Short mmCIF file of N, CA and C in Angstrom, two decimals:
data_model
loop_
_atom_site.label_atom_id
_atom_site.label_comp_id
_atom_site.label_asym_id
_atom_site.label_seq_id
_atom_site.Cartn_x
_atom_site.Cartn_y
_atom_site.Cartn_z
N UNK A 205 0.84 -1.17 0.00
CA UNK A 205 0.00 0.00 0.00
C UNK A 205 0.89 1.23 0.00
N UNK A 206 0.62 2.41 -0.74
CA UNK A 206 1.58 3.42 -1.06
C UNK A 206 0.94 4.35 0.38
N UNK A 207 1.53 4.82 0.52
CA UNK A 207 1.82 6.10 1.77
C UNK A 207 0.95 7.47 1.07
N UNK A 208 -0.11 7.83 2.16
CA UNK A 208 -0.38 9.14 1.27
C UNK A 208 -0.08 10.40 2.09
N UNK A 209 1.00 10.44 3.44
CA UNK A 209 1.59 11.18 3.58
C UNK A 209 2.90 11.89 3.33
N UNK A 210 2.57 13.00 2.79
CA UNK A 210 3.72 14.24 2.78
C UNK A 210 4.40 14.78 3.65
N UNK A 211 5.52 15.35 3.04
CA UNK A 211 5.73 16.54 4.12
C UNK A 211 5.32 17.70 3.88
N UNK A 212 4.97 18.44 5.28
CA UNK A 212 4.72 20.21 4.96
C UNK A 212 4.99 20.61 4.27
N UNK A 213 4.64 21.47 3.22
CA UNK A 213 5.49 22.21 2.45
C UNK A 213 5.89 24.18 2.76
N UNK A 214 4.94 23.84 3.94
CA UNK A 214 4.86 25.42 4.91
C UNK A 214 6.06 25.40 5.70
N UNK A 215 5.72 24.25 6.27
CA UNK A 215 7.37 24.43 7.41
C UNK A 215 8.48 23.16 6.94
N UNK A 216 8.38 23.00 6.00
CA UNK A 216 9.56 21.60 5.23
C UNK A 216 9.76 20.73 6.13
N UNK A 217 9.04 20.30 6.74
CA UNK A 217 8.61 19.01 7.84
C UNK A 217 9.44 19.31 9.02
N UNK A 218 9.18 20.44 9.43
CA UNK A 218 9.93 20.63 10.69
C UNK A 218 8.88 20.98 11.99
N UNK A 219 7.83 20.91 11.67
CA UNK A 219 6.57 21.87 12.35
C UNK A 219 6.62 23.16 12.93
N UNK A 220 7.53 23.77 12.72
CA UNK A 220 8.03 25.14 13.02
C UNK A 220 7.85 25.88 11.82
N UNK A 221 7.44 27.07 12.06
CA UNK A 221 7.48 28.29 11.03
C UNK A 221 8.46 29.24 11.53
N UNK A 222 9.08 30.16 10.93
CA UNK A 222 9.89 31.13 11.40
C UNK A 222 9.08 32.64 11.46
N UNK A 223 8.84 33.63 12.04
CA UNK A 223 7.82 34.61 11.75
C UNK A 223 9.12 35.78 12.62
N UNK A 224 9.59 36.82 11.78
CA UNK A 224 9.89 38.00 11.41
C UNK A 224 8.94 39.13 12.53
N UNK A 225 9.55 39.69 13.99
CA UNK A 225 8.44 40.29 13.67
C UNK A 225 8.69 41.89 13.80
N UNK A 226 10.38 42.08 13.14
CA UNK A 226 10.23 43.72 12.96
C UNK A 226 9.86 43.51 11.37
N UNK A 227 9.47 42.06 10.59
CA UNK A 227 9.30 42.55 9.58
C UNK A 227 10.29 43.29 8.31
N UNK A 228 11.64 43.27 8.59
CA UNK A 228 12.61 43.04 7.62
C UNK A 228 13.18 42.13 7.25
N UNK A 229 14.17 42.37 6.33
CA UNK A 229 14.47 41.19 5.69
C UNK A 229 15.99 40.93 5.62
N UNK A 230 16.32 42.54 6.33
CA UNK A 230 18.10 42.42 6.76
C UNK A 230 18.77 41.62 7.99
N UNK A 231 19.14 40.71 7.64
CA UNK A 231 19.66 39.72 8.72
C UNK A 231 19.47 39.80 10.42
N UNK A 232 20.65 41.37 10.25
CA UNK A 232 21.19 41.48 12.02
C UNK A 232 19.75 42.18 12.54
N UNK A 233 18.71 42.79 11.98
CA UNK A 233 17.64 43.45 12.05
C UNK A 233 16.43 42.65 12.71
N UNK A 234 16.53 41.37 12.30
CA UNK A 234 15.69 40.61 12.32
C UNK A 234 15.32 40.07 14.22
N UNK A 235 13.62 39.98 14.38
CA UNK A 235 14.25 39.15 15.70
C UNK A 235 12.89 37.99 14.98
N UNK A 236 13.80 36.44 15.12
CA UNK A 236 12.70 35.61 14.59
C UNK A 236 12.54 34.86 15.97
N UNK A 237 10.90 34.64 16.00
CA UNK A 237 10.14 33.81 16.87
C UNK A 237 9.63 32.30 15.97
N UNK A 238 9.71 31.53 16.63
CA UNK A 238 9.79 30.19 15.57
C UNK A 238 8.28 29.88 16.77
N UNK A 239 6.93 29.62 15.56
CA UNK A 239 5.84 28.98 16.01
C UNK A 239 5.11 27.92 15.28
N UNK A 240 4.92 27.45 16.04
CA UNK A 240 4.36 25.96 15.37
C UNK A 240 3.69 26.19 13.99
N UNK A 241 3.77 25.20 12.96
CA UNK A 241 3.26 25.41 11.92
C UNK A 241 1.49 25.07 11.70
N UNK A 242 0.79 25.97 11.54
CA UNK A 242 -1.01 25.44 11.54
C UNK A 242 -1.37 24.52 10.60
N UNK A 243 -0.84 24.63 9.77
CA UNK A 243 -0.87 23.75 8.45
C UNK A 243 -0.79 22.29 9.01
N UNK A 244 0.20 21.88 9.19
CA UNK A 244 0.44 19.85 9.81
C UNK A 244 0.37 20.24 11.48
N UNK A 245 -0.15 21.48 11.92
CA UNK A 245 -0.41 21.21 13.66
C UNK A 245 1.16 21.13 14.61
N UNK A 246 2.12 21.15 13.85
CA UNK A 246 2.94 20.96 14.02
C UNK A 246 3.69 19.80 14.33
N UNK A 247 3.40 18.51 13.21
CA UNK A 247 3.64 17.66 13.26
C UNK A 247 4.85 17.53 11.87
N UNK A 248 4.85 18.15 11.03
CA UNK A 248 5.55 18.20 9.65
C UNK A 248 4.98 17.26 8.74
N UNK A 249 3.99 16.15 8.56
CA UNK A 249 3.16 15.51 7.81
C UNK A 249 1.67 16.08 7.53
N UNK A 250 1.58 15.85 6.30
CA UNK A 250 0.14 15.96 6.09
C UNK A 250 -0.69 15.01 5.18
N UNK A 251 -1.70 15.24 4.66
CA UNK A 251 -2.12 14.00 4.04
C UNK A 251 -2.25 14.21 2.86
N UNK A 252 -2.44 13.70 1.68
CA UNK A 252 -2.11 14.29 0.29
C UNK A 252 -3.83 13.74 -0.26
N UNK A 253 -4.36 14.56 -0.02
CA UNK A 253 -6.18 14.59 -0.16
C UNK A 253 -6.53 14.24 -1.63
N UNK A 254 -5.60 14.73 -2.27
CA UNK A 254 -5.92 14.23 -3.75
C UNK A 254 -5.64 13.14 -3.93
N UNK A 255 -4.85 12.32 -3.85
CA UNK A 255 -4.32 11.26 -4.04
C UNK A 255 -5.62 10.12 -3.19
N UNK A 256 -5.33 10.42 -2.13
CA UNK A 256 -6.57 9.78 -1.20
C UNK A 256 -8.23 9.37 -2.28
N UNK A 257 -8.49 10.67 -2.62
CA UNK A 257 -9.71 10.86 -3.07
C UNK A 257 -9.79 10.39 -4.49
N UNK A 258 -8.68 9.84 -5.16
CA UNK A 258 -8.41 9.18 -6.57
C UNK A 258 -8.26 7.62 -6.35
N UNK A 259 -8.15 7.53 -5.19
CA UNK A 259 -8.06 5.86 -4.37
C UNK A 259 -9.56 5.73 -4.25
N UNK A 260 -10.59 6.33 -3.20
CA UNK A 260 -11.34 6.39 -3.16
C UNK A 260 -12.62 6.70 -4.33
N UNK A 261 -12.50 7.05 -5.49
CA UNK A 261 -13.35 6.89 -6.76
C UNK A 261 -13.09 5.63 -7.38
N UNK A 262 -11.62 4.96 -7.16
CA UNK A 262 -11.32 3.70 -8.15
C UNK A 262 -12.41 2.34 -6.88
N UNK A 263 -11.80 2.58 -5.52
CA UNK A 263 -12.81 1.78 -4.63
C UNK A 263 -14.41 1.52 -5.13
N UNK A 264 -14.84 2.95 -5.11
CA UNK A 264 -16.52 2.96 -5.23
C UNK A 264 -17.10 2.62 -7.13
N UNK A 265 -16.07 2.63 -7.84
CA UNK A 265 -16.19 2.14 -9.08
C UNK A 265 -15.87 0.22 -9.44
N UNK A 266 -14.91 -0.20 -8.31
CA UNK A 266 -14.81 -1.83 -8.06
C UNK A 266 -15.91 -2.00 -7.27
N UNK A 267 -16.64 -1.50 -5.89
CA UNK A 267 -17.66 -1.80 -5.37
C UNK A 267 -19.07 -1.50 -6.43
N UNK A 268 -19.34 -0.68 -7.05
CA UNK A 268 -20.38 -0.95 -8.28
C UNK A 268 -20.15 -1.81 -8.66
N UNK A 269 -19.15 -2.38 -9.56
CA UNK A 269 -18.93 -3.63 -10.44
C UNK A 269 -19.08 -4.85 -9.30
N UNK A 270 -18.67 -4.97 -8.49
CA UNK A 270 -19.30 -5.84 -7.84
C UNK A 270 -20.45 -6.15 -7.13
N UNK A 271 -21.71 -5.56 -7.09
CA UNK A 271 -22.92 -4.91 -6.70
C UNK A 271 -23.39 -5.54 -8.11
N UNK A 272 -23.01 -4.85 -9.12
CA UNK A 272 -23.91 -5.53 -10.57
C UNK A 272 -23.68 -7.08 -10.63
N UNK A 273 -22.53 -7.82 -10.83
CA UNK A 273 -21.86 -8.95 -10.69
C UNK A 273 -23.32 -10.08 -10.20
N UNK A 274 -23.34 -9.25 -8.47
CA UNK A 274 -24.09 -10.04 -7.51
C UNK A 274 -25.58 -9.97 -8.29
N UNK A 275 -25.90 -8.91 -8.65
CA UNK A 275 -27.53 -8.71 -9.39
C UNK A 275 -27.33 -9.66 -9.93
N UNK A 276 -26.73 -9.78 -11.08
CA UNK A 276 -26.99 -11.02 -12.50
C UNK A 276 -26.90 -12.05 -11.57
N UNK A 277 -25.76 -12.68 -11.21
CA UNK A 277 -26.01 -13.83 -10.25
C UNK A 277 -27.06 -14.42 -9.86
N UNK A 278 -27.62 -13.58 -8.95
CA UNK A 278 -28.71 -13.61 -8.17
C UNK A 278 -30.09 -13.61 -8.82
N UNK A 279 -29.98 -13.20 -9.98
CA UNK A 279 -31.00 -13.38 -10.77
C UNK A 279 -30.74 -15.07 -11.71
N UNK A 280 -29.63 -15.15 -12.06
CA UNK A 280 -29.54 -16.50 -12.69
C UNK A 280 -29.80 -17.49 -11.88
N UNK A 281 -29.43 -17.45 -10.61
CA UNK A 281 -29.75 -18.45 -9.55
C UNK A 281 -30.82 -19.41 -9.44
N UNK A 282 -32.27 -18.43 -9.35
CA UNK A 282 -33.15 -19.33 -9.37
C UNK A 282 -33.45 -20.31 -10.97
N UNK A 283 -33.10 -19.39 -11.92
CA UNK A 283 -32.77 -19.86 -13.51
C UNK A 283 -33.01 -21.00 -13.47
N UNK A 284 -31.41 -21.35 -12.87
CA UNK A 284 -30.50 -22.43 -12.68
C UNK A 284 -31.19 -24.16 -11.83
N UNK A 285 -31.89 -23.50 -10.70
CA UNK A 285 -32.48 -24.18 -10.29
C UNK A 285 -33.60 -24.72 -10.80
N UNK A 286 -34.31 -24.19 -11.53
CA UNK A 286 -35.41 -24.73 -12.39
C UNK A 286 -35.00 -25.47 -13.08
N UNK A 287 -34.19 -25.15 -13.92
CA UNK A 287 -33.26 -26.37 -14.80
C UNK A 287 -32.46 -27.51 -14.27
N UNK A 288 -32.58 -27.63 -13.16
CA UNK A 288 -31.82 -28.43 -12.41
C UNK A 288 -30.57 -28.48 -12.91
N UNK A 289 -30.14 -27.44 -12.91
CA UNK A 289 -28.52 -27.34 -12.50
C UNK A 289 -28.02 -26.68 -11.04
N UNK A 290 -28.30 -27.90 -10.40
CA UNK A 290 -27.77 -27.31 -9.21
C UNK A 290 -26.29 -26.91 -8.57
N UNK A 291 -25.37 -27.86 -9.51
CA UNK A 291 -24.12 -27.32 -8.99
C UNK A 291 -23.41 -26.41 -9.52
N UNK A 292 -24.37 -25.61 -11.12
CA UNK A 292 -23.66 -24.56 -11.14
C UNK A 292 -24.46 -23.21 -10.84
N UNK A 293 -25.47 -23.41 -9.77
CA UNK A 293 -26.13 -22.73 -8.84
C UNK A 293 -25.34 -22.18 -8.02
N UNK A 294 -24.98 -23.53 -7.47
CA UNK A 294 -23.89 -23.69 -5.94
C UNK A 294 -22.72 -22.95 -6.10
N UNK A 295 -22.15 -22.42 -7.23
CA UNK A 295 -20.87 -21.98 -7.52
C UNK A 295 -21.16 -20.28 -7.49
N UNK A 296 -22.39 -20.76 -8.50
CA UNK A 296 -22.97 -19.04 -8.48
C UNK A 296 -22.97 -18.56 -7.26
N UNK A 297 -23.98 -19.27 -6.36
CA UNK A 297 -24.17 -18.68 -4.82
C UNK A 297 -22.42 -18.65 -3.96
N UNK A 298 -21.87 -19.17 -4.38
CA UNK A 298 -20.27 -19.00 -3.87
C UNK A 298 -20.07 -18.18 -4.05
N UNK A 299 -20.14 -17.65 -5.77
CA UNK A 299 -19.21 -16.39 -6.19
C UNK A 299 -20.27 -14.97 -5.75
N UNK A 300 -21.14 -15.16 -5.31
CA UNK A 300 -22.18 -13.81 -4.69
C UNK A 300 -21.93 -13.77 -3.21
N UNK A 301 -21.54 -14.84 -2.68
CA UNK A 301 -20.85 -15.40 -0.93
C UNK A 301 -18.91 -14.29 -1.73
N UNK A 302 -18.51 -14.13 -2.07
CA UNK A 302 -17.10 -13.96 -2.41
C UNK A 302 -17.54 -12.59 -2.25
N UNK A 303 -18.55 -11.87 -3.47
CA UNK A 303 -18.45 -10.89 -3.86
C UNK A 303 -18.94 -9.51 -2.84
N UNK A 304 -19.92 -10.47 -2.11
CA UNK A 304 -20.11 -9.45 -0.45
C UNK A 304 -19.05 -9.52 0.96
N UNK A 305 -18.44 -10.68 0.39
CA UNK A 305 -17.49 -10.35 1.38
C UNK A 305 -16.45 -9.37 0.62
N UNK A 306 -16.11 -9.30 -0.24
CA UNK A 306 -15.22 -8.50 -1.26
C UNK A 306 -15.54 -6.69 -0.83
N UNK A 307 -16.90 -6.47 -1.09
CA UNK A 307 -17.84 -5.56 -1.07
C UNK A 307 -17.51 -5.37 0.63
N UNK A 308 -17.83 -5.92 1.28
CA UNK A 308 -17.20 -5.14 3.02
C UNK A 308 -16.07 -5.02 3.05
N UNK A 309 -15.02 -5.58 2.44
CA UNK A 309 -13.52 -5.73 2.54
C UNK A 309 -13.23 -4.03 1.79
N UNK A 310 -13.64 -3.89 0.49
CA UNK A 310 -13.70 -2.65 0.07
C UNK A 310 -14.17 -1.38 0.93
N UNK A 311 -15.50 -1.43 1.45
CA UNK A 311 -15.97 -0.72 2.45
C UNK A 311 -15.13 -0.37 3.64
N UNK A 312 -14.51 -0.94 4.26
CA UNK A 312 -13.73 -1.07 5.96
C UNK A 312 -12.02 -0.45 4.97
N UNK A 313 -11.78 -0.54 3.93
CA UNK A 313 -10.65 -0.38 3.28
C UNK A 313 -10.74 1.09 2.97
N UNK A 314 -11.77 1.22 2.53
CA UNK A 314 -12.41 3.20 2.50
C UNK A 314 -12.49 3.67 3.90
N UNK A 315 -12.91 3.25 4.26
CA UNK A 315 -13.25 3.99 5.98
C UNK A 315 -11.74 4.37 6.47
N UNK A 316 -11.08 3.29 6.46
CA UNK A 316 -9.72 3.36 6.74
C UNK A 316 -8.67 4.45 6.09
N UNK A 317 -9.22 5.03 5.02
CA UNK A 317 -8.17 5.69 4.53
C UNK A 317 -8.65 7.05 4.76
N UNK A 318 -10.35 7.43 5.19
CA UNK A 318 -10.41 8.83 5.91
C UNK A 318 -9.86 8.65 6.82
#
């Protein structure tokens, strides 16, 4: 699984900001107060929201496809049984047993990455 934390790019992962506060820019002039950075809280990580949220559209686009999957299934099922084919009923009802457990595995895998 790839990492979707960064570093700050406010305080370059240090959680400190530097803040100026006569407000020049000549060295010996300067008196700097170093305060936590608001941006990462002052931790120097943050989370890279885009990236996250491009994980999260490919998730909810495999959980559709597997949602339709289970429809047809579930509709061939009884089909199947009329025709007395029961053991490739039994396989069907396996692969719709796979595809909801698949379908929570996806779900708890999203939750996890807010």
């Amino acid at each position: 699984m790839e990492s979707f934390i960064e570093t700050c790019y406010f305080c370059n992962g240090s959680g400190y900001v530097d803040y100026d506060l006569n407000k020049t820019h000549i060295p010996y002039e300067q008196h700097l107060i170093e305060e936590s950075c608001e941006n990462c809280s002052g931790s120097g990580k943050i989370k890279d929201i885009d990236a996250i949220m491009e994980r999260i559209e490919g998730i909810n686009d495999m959980i559709y496809g597997f949602q339709q999957k289970m429809k047809i299934h579930q509709r061939l099922i009884p089909e199947l049984r009329r025709c007395y084919l029961n053991e490739l009923a039994d396989k069907y009802e396996d692969k719709v047993d796979t595809y909801s457990r698949a379908i929570g595995r996806l779900k708890q895998y999203k939750i996890n990455l807010l």
